[in-house]
């Protein structure tokens, strides 16, 4: 979710992961799809909070 760099070299936040990540998750968590859906709603809450100044992202 974190760590991908944009064209300027700054890190960006993404809600998608590489296929390799999901292969690992599938092996470790049988109910990963249910957990992912539960977390999905929080993505929008976090984005809304960031966009409205509620969460400050500190970049080094």
PDB file of C-alpha atoms in Angstrom:
ATOM      1  CA  UNK A   1       0.000   0.000   0.000  1.00  0.00           C
ATOM      2  CA  UNK A   2       2.812   2.356   0.790  1.00  0.00           C
ATOM      3  CA  UNK A   3       6.107   2.996  -0.862  1.00  0.00           C
ATOM      4  CA  UNK A   4       5.539   3.373  -4.594  1.00  0.00           C
ATOM      5  CA  UNK A   5       7.287   6.455  -5.900  1.00  0.00           C
ATOM      6  CA  UNK A   6       5.724   8.919  -8.295  1.00  0.00           C
ATOM      7  CA  UNK A   7       7.467  10.597 -11.239  1.00  0.00           C
ATOM      8  CA  UNK A   8       9.128  13.140  -8.939  1.00  0.00           C
ATOM      9  CA  UNK A   9      10.521  10.404  -6.698  1.00  0.00           C
ATOM     10  CA  UNK A  10       8.091  11.057  -3.863  1.00  0.00           C
ATOM     11  CA  UNK A  11       6.337   8.143  -2.206  1.00  0.00           C
ATOM     12  CA  UNK A  12       2.632   7.787  -2.880  1.00  0.00           C
ATOM     13  CA  UNK A  13      -0.167   5.867  -1.195  1.00  0.00           C
ATOM     14  CA  UNK A  14      -1.947   3.182  -3.184  1.00  0.00           C
ATOM     15  CA  UNK A  15      -4.734   0.804  -2.338  1.00  0.00           C
ATOM     16  CA  UNK A  16      -3.581  -1.906  -4.749  1.00  0.00           C
ATOM     17  CA  UNK A  17      -0.756  -4.405  -4.304  1.00  0.00           C
ATOM     18  CA  UNK A  18       1.343  -6.367  -6.751  1.00  0.00           C
ATOM     19  CA  UNK A  19       0.267  -9.894  -7.707  1.00  0.00           C
ATOM     20  CA  UNK A  20       3.137 -11.378  -5.696  1.00  0.00           C
ATOM     21  CA  UNK A  21       1.735  -9.756  -2.557  1.00  0.00           C
ATOM     22  CA  UNK A  22      -1.661 -11.396  -3.103  1.00  0.00           C
ATOM     23  CA  UNK A  23      -0.114 -14.826  -3.683  1.00  0.00           C
ATOM     24  CA  UNK A  24       1.560 -14.560  -0.285  1.00  0.00           C
ATOM     25  CA  UNK A  25      -1.657 -13.372   1.369  1.00  0.00           C
ATOM     26  CA  UNK A  26      -3.672 -16.226  -0.166  1.00  0.00           C
ATOM     27  CA  UNK A  27      -1.233 -18.767   1.254  1.00  0.00           C
ATOM     28  CA  UNK A  28      -1.231 -17.235   4.738  1.00  0.00           C
ATOM     29  CA  UNK A  29      -4.877 -16.213   5.202  1.00  0.00           C
ATOM     30  CA  UNK A  30      -7.761 -18.369   4.057  1.00  0.00           C
ATOM     31  CA  UNK A  31     -10.290 -15.589   4.684  1.00  0.00           C
ATOM     32  CA  UNK A  32      -8.225 -12.798   3.142  1.00  0.00           C
ATOM     33  CA  UNK A  33     -11.052 -11.688   0.812  1.00  0.00           C
ATOM     34  CA  UNK A  34     -13.383 -11.121   3.771  1.00  0.00           C
ATOM     35  CA  UNK A  35     -10.680  -9.193   5.622  1.00  0.00           C
ATOM     36  CA  UNK A  36      -9.888  -7.123   2.533  1.00  0.00           C
ATOM     37  CA  UNK A  37     -13.542  -6.132   2.154  1.00  0.00           C
ATOM     38  CA  UNK A  38     -13.697  -5.112   5.819  1.00  0.00           C
ATOM     39  CA  UNK A  39     -10.634  -2.918   5.364  1.00  0.00           C
ATOM     40  CA  UNK A  40     -11.788  -1.507   2.025  1.00  0.00           C
ATOM     41  CA  UNK A  41     -14.179   0.955   3.655  1.00  0.00           C
ATOM     42  CA  UNK A  42     -11.387   2.391   5.769  1.00  0.00           C
ATOM     43  CA  UNK A  43      -9.479   3.365   2.614  1.00  0.00           C
ATOM     44  CA  UNK A  44     -12.168   5.932   1.831  1.00  0.00           C
ATOM     45  CA  UNK A  45     -12.304   7.205   5.408  1.00  0.00           C
ATOM     46  CA  UNK A  46      -8.532   7.701   5.410  1.00  0.00           C
ATOM     47  CA  UNK A  47      -8.552   9.436   2.013  1.00  0.00           C
ATOM     48  CA  UNK A  48     -11.379  11.713   3.141  1.00  0.00           C
ATOM     49  CA  UNK A  49      -9.522  12.571   6.319  1.00  0.00           C
ATOM     50  CA  UNK A  50      -6.287  13.287   4.406  1.00  0.00           C
ATOM     51  CA  UNK A  51      -8.114  15.455   1.866  1.00  0.00           C
ATOM     52  CA  UNK A  52      -9.824  17.442   4.619  1.00  0.00           C
ATOM     53  CA  UNK A  53      -6.667  18.015   6.652  1.00  0.00           C
ATOM     54  CA  UNK A  54      -7.464  15.493   9.393  1.00  0.00           C
ATOM     55  CA  UNK A  55      -4.398  13.343   8.749  1.00  0.00           C
ATOM     56  CA  UNK A  56      -1.021  14.842   7.950  1.00  0.00           C
ATOM     57  CA  UNK A  57       1.358  12.747   5.852  1.00  0.00           C
ATOM     58  CA  UNK A  58       4.981  13.373   6.802  1.00  0.00           C
ATOM     59  CA  UNK A  59       7.376  12.577   3.998  1.00  0.00           C
ATOM     60  CA  UNK A  60      11.070  12.296   4.583  1.00  0.00           C
TER      61      UNK A  60
END
